[in-house]
CSV table of C-alpha atoms in Angstrom, one decimal:
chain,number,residue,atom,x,y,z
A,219,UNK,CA,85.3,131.8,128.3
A,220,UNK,CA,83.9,135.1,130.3
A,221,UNK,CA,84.4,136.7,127.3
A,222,UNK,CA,85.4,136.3,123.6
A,223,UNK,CA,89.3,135.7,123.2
A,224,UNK,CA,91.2,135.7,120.0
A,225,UNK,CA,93.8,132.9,120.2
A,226,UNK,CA,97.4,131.8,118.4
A,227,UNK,CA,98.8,127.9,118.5
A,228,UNK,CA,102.3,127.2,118.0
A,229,UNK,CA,102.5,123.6,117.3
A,230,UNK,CA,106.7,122.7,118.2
A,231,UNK,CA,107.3,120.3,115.6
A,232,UNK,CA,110.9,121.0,114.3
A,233,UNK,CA,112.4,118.1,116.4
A,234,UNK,CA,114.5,115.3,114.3
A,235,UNK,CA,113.3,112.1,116.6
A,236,UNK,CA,117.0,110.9,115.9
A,237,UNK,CA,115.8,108.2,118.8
A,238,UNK,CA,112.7,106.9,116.1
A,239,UNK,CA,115.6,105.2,114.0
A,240,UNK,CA,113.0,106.3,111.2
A,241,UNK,CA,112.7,107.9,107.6
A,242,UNK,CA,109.6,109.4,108.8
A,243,UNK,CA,109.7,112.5,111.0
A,244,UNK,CA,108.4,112.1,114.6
A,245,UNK,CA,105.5,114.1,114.8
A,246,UNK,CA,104.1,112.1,111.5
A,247,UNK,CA,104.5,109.1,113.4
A,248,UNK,CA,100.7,107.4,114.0
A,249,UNK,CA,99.1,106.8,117.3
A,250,UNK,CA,95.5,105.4,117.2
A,251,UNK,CA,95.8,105.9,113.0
A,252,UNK,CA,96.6,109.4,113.2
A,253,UNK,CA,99.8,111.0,113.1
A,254,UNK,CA,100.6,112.7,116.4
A,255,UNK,CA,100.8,115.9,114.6
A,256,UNK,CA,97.0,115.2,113.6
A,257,UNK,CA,95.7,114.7,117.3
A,258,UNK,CA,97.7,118.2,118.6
A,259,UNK,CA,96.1,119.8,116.0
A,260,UNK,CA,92.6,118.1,116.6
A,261,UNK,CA,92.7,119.3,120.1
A,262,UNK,CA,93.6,122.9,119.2
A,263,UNK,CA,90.2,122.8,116.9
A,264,UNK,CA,88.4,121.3,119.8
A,265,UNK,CA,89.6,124.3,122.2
A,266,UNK,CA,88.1,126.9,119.7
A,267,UNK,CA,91.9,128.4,118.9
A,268,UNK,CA,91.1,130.1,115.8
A,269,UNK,CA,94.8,130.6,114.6
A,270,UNK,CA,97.2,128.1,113.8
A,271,UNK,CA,101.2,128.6,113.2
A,272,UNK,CA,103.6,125.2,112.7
A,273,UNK,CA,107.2,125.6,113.8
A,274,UNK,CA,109.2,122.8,111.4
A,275,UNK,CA,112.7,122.0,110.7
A,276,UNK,CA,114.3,123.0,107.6
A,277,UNK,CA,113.4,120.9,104.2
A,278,UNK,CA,110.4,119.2,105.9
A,279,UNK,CA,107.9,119.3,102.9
A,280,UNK,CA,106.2,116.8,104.8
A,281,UNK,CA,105.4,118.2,107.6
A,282,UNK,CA,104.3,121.2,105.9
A,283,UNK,CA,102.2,119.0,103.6
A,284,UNK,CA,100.1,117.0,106.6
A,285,UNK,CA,99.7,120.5,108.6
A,286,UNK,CA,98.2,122.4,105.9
A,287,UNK,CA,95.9,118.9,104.6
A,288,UNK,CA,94.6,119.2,108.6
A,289,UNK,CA,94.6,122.8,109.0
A,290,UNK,CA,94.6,124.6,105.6
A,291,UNK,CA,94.2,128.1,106.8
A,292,UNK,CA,97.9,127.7,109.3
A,293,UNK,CA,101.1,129.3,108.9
A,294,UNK,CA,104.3,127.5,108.4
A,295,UNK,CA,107.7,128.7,110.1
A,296,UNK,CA,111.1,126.7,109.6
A,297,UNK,CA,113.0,126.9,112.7
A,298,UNK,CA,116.6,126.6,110.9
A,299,UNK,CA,118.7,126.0,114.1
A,300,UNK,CA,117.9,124.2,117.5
A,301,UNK,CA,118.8,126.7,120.4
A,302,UNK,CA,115.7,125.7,122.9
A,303,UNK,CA,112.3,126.2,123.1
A,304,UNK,CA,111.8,129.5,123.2
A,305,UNK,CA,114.1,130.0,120.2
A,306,UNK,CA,111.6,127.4,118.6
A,307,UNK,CA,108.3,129.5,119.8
A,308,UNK,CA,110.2,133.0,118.3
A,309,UNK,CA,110.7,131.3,114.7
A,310,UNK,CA,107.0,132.2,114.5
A,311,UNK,CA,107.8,135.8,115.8
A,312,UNK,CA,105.8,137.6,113.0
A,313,UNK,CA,102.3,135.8,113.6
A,314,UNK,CA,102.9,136.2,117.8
A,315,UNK,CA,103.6,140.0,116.6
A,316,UNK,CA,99.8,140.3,115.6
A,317,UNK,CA,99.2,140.5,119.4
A,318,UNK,CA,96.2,137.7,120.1
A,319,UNK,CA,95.1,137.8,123.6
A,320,UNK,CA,96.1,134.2,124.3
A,321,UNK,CA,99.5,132.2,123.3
A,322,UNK,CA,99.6,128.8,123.1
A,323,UNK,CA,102.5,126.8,122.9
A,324,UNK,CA,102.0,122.9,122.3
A,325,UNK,CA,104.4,120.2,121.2
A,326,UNK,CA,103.7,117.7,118.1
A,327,UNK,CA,104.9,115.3,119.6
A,328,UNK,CA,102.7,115.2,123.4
A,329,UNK,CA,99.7,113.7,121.5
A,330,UNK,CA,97.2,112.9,123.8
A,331,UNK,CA,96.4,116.5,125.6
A,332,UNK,CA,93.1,117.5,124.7
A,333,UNK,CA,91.1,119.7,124.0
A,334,UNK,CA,89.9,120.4,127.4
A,335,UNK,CA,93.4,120.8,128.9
A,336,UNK,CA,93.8,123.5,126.0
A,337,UNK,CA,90.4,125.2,127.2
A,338,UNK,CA,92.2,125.3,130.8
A,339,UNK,CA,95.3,126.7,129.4
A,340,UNK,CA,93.0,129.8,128.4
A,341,UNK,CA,90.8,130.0,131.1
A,342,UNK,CA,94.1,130.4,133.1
A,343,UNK,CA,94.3,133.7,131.2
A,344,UNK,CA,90.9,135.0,130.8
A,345,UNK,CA,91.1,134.8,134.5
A,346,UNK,CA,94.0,137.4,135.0
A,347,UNK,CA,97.3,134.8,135.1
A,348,UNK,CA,100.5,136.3,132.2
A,349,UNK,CA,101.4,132.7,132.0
A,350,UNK,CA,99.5,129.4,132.9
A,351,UNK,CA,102.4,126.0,132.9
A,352,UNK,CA,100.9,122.7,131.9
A,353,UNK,CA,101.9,120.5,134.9
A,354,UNK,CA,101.5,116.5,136.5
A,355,UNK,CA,102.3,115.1,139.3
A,356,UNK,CA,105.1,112.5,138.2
A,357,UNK,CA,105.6,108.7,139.6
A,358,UNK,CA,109.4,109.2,138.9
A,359,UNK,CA,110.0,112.7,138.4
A,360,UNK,CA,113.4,111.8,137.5
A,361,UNK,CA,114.9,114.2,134.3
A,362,UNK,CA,111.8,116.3,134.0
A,363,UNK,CA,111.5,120.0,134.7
A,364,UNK,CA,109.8,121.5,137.9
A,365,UNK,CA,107.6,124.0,138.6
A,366,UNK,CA,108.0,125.4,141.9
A,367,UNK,CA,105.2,127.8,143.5
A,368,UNK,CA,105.5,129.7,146.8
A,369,UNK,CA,102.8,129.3,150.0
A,370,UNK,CA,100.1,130.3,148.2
A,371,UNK,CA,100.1,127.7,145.3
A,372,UNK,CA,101.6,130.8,142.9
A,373,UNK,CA,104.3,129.3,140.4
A,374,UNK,CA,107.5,131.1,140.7
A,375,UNK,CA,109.7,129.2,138.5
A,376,UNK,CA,110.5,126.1,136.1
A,377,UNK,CA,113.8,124.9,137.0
A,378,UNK,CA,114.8,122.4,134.5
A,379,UNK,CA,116.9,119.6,136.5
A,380,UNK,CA,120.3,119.8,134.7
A,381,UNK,CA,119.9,123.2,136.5
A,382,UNK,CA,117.7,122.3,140.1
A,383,UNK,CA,119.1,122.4,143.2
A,384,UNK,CA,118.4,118.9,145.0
A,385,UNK,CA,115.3,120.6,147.2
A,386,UNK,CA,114.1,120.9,144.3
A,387,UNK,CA,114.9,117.7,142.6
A,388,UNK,CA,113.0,116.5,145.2
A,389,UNK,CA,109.3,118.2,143.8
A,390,UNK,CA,107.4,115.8,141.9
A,391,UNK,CA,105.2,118.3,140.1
A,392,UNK,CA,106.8,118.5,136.7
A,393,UNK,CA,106.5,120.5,133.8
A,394,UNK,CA,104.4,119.0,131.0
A,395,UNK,CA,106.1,121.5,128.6
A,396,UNK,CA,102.6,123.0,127.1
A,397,UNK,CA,102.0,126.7,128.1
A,398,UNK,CA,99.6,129.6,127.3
A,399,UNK,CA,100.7,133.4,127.7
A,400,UNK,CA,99.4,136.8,127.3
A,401,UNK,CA,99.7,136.8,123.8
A,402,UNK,CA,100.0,141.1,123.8
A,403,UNK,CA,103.2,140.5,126.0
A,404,UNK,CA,104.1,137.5,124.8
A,405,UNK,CA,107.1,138.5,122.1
A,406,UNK,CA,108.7,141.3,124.8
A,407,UNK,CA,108.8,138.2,127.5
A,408,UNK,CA,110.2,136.1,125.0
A,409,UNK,CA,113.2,138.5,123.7
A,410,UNK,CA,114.2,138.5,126.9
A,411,UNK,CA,115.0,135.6,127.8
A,412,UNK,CA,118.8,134.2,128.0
A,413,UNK,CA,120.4,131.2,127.5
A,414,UNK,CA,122.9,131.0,130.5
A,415,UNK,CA,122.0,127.3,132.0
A,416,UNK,CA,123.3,124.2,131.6
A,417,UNK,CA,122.7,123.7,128.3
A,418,UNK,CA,123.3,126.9,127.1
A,419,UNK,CA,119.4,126.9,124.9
A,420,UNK,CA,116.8,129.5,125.6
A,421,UNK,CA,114.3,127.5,127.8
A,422,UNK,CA,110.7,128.8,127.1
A,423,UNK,CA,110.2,127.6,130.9
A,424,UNK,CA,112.0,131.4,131.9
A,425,UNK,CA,109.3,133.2,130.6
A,426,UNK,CA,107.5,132.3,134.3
A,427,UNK,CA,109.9,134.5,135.0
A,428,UNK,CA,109.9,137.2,132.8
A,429,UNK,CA,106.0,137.7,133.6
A,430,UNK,CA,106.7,137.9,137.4
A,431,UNK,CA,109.3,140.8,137.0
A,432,UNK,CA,106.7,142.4,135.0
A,433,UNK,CA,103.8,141.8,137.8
A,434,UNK,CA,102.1,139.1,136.2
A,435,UNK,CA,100.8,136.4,137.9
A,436,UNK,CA,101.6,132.6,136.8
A,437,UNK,CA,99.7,129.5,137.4
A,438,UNK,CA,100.4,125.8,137.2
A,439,UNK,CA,97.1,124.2,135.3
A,440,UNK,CA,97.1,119.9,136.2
A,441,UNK,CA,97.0,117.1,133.9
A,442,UNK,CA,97.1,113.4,134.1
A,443,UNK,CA,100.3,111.9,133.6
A,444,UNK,CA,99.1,110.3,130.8
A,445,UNK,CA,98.0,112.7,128.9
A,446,UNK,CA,101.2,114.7,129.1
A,447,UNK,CA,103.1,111.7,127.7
A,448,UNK,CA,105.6,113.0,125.1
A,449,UNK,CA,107.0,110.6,122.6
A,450,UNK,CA,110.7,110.6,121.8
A,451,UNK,CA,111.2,106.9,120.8
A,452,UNK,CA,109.4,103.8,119.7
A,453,UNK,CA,108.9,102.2,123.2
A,454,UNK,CA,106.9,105.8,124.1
A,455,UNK,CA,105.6,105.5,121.4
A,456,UNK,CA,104.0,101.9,121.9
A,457,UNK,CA,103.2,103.7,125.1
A,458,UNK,CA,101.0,106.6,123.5
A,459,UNK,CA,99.2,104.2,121.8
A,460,UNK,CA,97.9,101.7,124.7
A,461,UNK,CA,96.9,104.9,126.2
A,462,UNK,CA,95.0,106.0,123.1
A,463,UNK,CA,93.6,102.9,123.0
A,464,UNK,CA,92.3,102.6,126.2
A,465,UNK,CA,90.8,106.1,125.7
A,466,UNK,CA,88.4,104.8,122.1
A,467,UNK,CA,87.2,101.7,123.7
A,468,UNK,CA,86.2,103.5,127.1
A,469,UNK,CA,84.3,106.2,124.9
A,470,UNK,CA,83.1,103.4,122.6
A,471,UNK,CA,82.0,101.1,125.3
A,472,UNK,CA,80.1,104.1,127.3
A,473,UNK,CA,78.5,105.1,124.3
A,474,UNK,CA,76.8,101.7,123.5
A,475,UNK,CA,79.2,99.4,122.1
A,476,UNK,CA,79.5,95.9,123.6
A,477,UNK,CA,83.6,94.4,123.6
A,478,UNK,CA,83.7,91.3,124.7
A,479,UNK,CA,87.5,91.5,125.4
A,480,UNK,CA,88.2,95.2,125.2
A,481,UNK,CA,92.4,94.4,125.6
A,482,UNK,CA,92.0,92.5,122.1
A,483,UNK,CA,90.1,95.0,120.4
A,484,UNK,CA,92.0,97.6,118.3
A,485,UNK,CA,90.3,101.4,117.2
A,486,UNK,CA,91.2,104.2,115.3
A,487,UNK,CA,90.9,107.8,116.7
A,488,UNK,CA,88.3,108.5,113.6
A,489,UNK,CA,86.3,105.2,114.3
A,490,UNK,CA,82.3,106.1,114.3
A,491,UNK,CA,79.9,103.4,116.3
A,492,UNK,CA,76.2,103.2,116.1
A,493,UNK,CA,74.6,101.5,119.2
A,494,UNK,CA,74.2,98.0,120.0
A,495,UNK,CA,77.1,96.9,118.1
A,496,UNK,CA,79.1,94.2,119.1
A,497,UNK,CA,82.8,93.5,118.9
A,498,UNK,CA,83.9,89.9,119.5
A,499,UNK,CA,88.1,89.5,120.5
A,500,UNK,CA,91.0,90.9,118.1
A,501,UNK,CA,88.9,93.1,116.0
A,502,UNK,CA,91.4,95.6,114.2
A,503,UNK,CA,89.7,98.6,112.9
A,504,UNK,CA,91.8,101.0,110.9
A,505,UNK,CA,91.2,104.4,109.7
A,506,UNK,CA,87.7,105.7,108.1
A,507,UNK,CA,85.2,103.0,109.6
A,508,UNK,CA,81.9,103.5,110.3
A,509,UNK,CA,79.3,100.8,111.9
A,510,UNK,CA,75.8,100.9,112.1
A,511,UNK,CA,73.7,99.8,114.9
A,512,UNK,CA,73.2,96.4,116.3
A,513,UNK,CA,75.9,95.0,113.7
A,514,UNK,CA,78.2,92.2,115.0
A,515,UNK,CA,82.2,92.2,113.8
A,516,UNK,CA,83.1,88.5,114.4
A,517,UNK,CA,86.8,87.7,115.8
A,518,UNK,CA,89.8,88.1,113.7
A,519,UNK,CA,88.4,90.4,111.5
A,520,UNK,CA,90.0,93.6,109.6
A,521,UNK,CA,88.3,96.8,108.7
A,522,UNK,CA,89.8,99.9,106.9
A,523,UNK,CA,87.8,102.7,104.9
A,524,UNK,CA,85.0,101.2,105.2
A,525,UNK,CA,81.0,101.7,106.1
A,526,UNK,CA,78.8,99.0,107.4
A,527,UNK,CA,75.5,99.5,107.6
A,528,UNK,CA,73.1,98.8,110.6
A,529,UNK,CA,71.9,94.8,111.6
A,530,UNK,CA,75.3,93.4,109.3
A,531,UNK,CA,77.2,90.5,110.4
A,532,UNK,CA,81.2,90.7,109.6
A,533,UNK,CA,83.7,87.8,110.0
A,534,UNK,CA,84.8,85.7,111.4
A,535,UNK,CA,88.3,86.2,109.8
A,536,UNK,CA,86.7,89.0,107.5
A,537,UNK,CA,88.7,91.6,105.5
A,538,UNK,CA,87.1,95.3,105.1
A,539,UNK,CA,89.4,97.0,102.8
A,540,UNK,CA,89.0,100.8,102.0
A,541,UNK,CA,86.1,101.4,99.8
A,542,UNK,CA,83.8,98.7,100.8
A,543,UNK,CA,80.0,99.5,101.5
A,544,UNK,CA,77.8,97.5,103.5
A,545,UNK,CA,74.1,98.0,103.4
A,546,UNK,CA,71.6,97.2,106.1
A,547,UNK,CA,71.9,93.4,107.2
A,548,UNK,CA,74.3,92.6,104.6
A,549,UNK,CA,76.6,89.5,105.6
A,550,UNK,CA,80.2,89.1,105.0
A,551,UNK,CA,81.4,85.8,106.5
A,552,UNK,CA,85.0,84.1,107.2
A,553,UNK,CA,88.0,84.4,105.2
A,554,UNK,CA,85.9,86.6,102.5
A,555,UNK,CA,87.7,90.2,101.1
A,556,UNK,CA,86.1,93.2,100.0
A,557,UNK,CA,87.7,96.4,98.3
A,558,UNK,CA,85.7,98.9,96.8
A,559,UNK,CA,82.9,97.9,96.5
A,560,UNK,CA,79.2,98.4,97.3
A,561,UNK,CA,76.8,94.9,98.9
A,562,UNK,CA,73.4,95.8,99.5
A,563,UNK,CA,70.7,95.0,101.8
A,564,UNK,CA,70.4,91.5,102.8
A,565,UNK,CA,73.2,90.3,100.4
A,566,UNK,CA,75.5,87.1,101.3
A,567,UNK,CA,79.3,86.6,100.8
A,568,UNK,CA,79.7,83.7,103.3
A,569,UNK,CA,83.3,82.5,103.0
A,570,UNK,CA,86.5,81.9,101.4
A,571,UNK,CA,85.6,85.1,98.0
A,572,UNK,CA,87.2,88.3,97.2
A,573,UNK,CA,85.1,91.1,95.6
A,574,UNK,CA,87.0,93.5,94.3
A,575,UNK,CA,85.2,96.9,92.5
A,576,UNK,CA,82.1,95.5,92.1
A,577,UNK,CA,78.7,96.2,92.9
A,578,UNK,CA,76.5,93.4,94.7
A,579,UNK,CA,72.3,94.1,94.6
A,580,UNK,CA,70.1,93.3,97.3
A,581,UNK,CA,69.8,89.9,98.5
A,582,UNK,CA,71.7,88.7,96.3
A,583,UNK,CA,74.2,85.0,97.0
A,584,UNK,CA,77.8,85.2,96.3
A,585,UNK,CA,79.1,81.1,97.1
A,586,UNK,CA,82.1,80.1,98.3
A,587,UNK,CA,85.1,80.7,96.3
A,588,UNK,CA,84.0,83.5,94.0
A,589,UNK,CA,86.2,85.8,92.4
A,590,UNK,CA,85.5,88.9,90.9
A,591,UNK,CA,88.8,89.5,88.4
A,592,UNK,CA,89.1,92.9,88.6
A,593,UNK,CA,92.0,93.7,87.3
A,594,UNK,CA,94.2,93.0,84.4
A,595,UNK,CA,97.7,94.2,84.9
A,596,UNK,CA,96.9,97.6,83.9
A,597,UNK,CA,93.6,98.9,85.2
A,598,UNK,CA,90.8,97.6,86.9
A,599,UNK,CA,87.4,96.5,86.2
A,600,UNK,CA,83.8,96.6,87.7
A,601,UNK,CA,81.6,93.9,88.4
A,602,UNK,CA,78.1,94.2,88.3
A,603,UNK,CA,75.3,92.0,90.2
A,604,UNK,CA,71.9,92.3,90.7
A,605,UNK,CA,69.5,91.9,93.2
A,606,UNK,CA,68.6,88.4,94.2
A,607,UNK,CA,71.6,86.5,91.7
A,608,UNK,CA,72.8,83.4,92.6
A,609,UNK,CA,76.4,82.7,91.9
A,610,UNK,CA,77.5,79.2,92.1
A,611,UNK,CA,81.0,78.3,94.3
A,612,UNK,CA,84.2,78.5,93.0
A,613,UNK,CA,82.7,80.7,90.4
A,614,UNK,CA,85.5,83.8,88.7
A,615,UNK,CA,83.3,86.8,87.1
A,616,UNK,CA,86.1,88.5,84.8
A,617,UNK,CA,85.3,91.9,84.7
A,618,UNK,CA,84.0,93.9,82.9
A,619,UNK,CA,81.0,92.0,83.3
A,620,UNK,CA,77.2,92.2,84.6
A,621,UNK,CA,74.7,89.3,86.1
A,622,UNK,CA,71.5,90.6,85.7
A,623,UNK,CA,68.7,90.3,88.4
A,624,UNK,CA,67.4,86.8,89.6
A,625,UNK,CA,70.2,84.8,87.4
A,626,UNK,CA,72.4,82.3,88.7
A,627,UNK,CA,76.0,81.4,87.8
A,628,UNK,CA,76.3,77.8,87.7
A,629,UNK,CA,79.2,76.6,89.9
A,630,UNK,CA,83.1,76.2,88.9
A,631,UNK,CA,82.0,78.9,85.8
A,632,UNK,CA,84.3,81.5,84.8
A,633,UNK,CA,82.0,84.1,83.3
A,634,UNK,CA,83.6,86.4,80.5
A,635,UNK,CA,79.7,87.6,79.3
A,636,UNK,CA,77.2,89.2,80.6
A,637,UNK,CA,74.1,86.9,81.9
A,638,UNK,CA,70.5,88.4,81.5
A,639,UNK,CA,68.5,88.5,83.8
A,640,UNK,CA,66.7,85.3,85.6
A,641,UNK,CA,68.9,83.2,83.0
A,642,UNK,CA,70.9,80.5,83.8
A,643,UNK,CA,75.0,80.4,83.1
A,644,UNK,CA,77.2,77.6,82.9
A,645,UNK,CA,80.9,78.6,81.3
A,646,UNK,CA,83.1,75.1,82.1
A,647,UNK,CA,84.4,72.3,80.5
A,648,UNK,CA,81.9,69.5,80.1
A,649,UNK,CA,82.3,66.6,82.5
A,650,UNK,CA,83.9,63.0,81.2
A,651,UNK,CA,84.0,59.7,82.7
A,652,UNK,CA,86.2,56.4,81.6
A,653,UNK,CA,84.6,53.3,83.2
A,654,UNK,CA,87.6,51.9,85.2
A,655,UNK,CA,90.3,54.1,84.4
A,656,UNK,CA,90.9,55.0,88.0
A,657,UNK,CA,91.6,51.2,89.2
A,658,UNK,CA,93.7,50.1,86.0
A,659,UNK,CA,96.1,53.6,86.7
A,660,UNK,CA,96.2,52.6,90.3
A,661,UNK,CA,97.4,48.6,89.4
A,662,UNK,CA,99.8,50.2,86.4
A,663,UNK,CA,101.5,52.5,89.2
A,664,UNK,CA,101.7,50.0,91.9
A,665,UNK,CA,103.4,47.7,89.6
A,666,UNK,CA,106.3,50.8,88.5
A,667,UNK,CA,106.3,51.5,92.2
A,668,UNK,CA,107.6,47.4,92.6
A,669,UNK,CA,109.8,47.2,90.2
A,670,UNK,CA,111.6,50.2,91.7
């Protein structure tokens, strides 16, 4: 910016999303593990807008709830009846009355526009324009609004198509919806403006308009089709998220992570990488993960809330739940769960064991099949084991409970007491054997089996 402007966002995100079929409101529908409400208002940090104002429907708690846990310094405003856009953008008429010198009107449910395209919005206006339009150049411009400029590129009008004339049906530069206007003129443009169209709503597009009469200049800022993608349904939807998607693994790939099949790999919008680290096909990785350098996630595997430190090997077939810590070159191999819970450097859970609330010292061996019971109905338990422990396969350590440094848990044990350390534990029934029982039960059956 030439110069410091003060700012106001209006996030749009009263609409029902009837087309959803859903409980859940639209804009708190995820894409990438964030609710599209979430990246809007990620992007309108990014841009530096210092003022935030949330137009909802009536009774949305909800909405209310996620804006403020994002945002906690925005306003709410309940727009209590749907009569267009610019009805929408006045529900918020006492925080546009402060008089910031930009406006910016966005839409909770357009996720993908970032921050960048926000910054444009404004440089639009620090240069001199009333009003800069968000537009794209559409494939099939087919029931999108247009923006029409004259011979010099100037936009003279959005003509929304119920209302276009079939000259200008025929313009593929559409209207993205998004807009930024001189916020100190703002509310007078907006009081203005009718609602005799086709629909009979107050379409926030005449406000193009209103600034020309009043000798304002309005410009049309470009963006990617893509990343003007508004989501009204589940198959847009599906379609905001492959974009998302292909968005994190480009920026995850050019910043030093190695996918070996990027199509089968699967990030959230919070995901942190370290470099060197290597994704092998149909990794999931959910919300809250970070991954040290040079560690290796092994197919199949499933990480949510969870750190992993540098030089660690994860999976095959792993589960991460949230919670889980992973220190430097710990190893957590196939079909092995952990949930809350803290494994230290150079520590081993190999296969087929849940650890569960439990703390697991450094280099310690956790064989195949343990358990750490963690919970008995009613609360839950922690398990405590120390640095270099052995515990023996198909071993349950019923919480509370503690295995002190250098002991080992003998195998099939199910340890209710704590073991000292470099002690040995052995908690099972003691093995019998009855010289030929096996053969004498095999020739009793196979006679029962005859005479049947």
């Amino acid at each position: 910016m030439p110069s410091p402007r003060n700012a106001l966002a209006i996030v749009l995100a009263a609409g029902e999303g009837t087309r959803m079929k859903s409980d859940t409101p639209k804009v708190l529908h995820q894409v990438a593990g964030r609710s599209m409400l979430a990246h809007v208002l990620a992007a309108v940090a990014e841009a530096e807008v210092g003022t935030v104002a949330i137009v909802m429907g009536p009774g949305r708690d909800d909405v209310r709830v996620e804006a403020l846990r994002l945002t906690p310094g925005a306003r709410t405003f309940v727009q209590s009846e749907r009569l267009g856009t610019a009805h929408a953008v006045l529900a918020a008429r006492e925080a546009i009355a402060a008089g910031y010198d930009d406006l910016l009107v966005l839409f909770a449910d357009t996720p993908l526009v970032s921050g960048g395209t926000i910054r444009a919005l404004r440089e639009a206006l620090a240069q001199g324009a009333g009003v800069a339009a968000l537009g794209f150049i559409a494939a099939d411009p087919f029931g999108y609004g247009r923006l029409l400029q004259d011979a010099s590129g100037r936009l003279v009008a959005i003509r929304e198509e119920k209302d276009a004339s079939e000259t200008e049906r025929a313009v593929k530069l559409c209207n993205a919806g998004l807009m930024a206007l001189d916020g100190k003129s703002a509310l007078d443009w907006l009081g203005r403006i009718g609602n005799a169209n086709a629909k009979g709503e107050y379409y926030l597009t005449d406000v193009v308009e209103m600034a020309r009469a009043a000798g304002r200049e309005a410009r049309v800022v470009l963006a990617d089709e893509s990343e003007v993608l508004g989501v009204n349904d589940r198959i847009q939807l599906a379609q905001a998220e492959a974009v998302a998607q292909s968005r994190l693994r480009r920026a995850a790939m050019a910043a030093g992570v190695t996918m070996i099949a990027p199509e089968t790999v699967f990030l959230c919008a919070d995901t942190v990488f370290g470099r060197d680290v290597l994704l092998e096909p149909n990794v999931v990785i959910g919300p809250g993960v970070t991954i040290g350098d040079k560690t290796v996630i092994h197919a199949f595997s499933h990480l949510e809330g969870a750190k992993v430190g540098a030089d660690a090997a994860i999976g095959p077939f792993a589960r991460l739940r949230p919670g889980a810590a992973l220190a430097e070159a710990a190893k957590v191999g196939n079909f092995v769960e952990i949930k809350n819970a803290n494994v230290a450097k150079g520590a081993k859970v190999n296969h087929l064991t849940y650890i569960g609330d439990a703390d697991i010292g450094a280099n310690a061996n956790i064989g195949a099949g343990t358990i750490t019971c963690n919970y008995d109905g009613f609360f839950k338990y922690r398990t405590v084991i120390g640095e270099n422990a052995f515990i023996g396969s198909n071993s349950a350590l019923v919480a509370p409970v503690t295995v002190g440094a250098g002991a080992y848990v003998g195998s099939g044990s199910v340890v209710t007491k704590d073991v000292t350390a470099d002690a040995l534990a052995v908690a099972r029934g003691r093995q019998m054997e009855k010289a030929g029982w096996a053969a004498n039960f095999r020739s009793v059956q196979t006679d029962k089996k005859a005479k049947k």
